[in-house]
Short mmCIF file of C-alpha atoms in Angstrom, two decimals:
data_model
loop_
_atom_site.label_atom_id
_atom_site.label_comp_id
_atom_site.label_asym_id
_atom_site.label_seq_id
_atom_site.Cartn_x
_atom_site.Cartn_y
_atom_site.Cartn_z
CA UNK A 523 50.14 -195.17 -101.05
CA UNK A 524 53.99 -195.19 -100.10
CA UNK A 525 54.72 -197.70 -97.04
CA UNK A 526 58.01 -197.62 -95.10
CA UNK A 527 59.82 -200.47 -95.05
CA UNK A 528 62.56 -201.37 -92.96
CA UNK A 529 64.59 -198.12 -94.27
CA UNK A 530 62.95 -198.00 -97.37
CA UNK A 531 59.88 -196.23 -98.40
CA UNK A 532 58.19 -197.58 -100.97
CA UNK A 533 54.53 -197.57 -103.21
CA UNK A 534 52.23 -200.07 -101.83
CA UNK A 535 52.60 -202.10 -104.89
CA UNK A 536 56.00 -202.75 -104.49
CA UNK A 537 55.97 -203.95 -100.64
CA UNK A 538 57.25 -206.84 -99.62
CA UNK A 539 58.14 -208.94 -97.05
CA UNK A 540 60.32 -212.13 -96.31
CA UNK A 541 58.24 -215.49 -95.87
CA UNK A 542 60.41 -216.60 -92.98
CA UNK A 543 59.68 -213.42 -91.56
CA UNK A 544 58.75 -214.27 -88.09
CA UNK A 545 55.83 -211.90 -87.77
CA UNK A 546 54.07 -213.62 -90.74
CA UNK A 547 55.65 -216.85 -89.83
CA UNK A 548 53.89 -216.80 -85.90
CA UNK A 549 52.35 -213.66 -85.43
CA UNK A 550 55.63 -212.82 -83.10
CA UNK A 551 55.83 -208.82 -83.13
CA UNK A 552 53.81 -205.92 -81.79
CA UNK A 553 52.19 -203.06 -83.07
CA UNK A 554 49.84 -200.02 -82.41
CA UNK A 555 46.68 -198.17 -84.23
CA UNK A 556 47.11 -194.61 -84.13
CA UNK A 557 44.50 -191.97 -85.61
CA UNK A 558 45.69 -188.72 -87.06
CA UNK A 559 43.15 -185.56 -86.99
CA UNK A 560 43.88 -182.74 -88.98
CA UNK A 561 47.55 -183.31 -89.33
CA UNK A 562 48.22 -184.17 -86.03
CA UNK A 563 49.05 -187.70 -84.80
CA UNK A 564 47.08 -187.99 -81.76
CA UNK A 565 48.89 -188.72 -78.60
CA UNK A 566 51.68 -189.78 -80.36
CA UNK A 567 54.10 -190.22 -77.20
CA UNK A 568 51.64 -192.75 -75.31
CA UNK A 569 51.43 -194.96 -78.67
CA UNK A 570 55.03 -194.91 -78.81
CA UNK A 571 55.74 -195.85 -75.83
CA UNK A 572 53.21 -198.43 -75.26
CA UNK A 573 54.90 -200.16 -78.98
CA UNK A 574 58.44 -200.06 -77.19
CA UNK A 575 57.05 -201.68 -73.91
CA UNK A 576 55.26 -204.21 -76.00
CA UNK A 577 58.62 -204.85 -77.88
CA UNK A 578 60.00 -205.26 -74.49
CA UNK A 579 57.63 -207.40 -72.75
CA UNK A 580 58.53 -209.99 -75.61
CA UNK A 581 62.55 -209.53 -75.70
CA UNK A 582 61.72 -207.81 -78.94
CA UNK A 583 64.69 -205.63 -79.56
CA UNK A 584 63.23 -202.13 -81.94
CA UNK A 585 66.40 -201.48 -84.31
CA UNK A 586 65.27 -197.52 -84.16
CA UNK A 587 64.94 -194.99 -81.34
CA UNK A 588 61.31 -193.55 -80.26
CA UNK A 589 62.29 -190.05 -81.46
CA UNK A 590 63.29 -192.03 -85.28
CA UNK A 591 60.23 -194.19 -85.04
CA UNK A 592 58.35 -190.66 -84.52
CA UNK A 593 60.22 -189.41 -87.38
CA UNK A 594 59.16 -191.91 -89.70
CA UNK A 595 55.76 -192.06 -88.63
CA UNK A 596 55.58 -188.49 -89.89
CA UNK A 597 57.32 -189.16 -93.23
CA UNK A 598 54.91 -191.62 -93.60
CA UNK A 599 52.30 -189.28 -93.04
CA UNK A 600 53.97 -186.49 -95.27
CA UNK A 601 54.57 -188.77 -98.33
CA UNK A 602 51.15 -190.03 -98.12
CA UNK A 603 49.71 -186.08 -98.09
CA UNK A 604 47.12 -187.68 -94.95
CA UNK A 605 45.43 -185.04 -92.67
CA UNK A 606 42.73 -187.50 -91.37
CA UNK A 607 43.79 -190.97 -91.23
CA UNK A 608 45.38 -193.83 -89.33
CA UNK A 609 48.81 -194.90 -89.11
CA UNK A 610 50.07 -198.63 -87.71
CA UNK A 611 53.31 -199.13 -87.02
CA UNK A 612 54.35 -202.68 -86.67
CA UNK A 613 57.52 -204.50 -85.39
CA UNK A 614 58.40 -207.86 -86.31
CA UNK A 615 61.06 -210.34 -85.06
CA UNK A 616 62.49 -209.88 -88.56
CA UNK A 617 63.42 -212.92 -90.74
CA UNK A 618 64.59 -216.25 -88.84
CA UNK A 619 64.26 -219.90 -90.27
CA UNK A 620 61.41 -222.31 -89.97
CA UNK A 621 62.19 -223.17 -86.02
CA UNK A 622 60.73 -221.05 -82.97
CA UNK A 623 64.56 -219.37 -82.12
CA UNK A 624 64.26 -215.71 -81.75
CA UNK A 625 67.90 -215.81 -81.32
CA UNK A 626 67.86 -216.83 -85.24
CA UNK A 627 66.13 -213.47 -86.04
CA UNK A 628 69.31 -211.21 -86.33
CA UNK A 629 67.17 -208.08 -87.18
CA UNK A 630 63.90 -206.95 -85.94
CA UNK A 631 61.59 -205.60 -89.23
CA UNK A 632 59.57 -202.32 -89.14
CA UNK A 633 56.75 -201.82 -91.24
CA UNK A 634 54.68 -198.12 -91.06
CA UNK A 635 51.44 -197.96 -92.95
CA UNK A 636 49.13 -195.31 -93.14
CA UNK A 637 45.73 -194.62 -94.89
CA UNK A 638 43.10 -191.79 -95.26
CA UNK A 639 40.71 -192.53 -92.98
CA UNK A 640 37.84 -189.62 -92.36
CA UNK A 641 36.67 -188.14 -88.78
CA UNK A 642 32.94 -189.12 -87.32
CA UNK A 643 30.11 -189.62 -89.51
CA UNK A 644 28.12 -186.55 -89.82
CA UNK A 645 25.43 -188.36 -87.94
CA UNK A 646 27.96 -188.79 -84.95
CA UNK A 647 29.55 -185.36 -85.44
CA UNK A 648 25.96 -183.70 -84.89
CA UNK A 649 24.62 -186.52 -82.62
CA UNK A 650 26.87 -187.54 -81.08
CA UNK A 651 27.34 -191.14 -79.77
CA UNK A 652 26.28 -193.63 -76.50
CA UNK A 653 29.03 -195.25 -74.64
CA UNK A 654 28.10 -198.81 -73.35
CA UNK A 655 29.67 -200.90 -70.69
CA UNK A 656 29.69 -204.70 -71.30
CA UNK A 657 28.65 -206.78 -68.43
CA UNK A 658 31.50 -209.92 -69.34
CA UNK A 659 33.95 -211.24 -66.29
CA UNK A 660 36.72 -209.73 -67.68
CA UNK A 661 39.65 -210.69 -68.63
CA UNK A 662 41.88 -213.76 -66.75
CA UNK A 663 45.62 -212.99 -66.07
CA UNK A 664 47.90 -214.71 -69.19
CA UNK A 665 50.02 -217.15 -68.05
CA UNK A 666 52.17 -215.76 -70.26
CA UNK A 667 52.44 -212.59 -69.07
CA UNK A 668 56.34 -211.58 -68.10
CA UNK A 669 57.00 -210.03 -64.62
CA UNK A 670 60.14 -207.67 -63.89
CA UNK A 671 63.06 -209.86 -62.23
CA UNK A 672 65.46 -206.71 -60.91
#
């Protein structure tokens, strides 16, 4: 398995990241789950843009274009020889010190894994499958939740 690595790709065995990495460090970064069906990345324009306005929302500055990040989504893919599978590109805040300071992050980190990962279960293919609707209240508005100030 070859995983890209902030410019690098590289065999699974041999990624790495930085401890003081703030996405390990606090969980501060986004990221998406994308499937892939028969060599096709499936609605590859809404993931990206829903990573990038993620990246956004948090002041999380992606040190590649869409059209690159598409690009090495695809490499990804390619090097990996997956038809079916699923693909998660992540962002992190990149590597900081200890303290909370984004500011201290000079360099956002992107990580792109991908893995086989087969269509529906026979069962499902010829079955089919029931949706279901949960009764729960929903969800509350976050406090943190960032509004536009223009």
């Amino acid at each position: 398995m070859i995983i890209y690595i902030d410019g690098r790709f590289v065999p699974k065995e041999e990624a790495r990241l930085s401890v003081f990495d703030h996405g390990f460090l606090y969980g501060d970064g986004v990221f998406e789950g994308i499937r892939v069906y028969n060599g096709k990345v499936f609605q590859m324009q809404g993931h990206l843009d829903r990573l990038f306005d993620s990246a956004k929302a948090i002041d999380l500055e992606v040190p590649v274009s869409m059209h690159e990040m598409a690009g090495i989504i695809l490499e990804v893919l390619r090097k990996n020889k997956l038809k079916n599978g699923y693909v998660r590109p992540i962002v992190t805040r990149g590597v900081g010190d200890l303290g909370l300071d984004p500011r201290k992050c000079p360099r956002a980190s992107i990580i792109v894994i991908a893995v086989e990962w087969g269509p529906c279960t026979e069962t499902c293919t010829r079955r089919g499958s029931r949706p279901s609707a949960s009764r729960s209240g929903g969800t509350r508005p976050s406090p943190f939740r960032r509004t536009s100030r223009a």
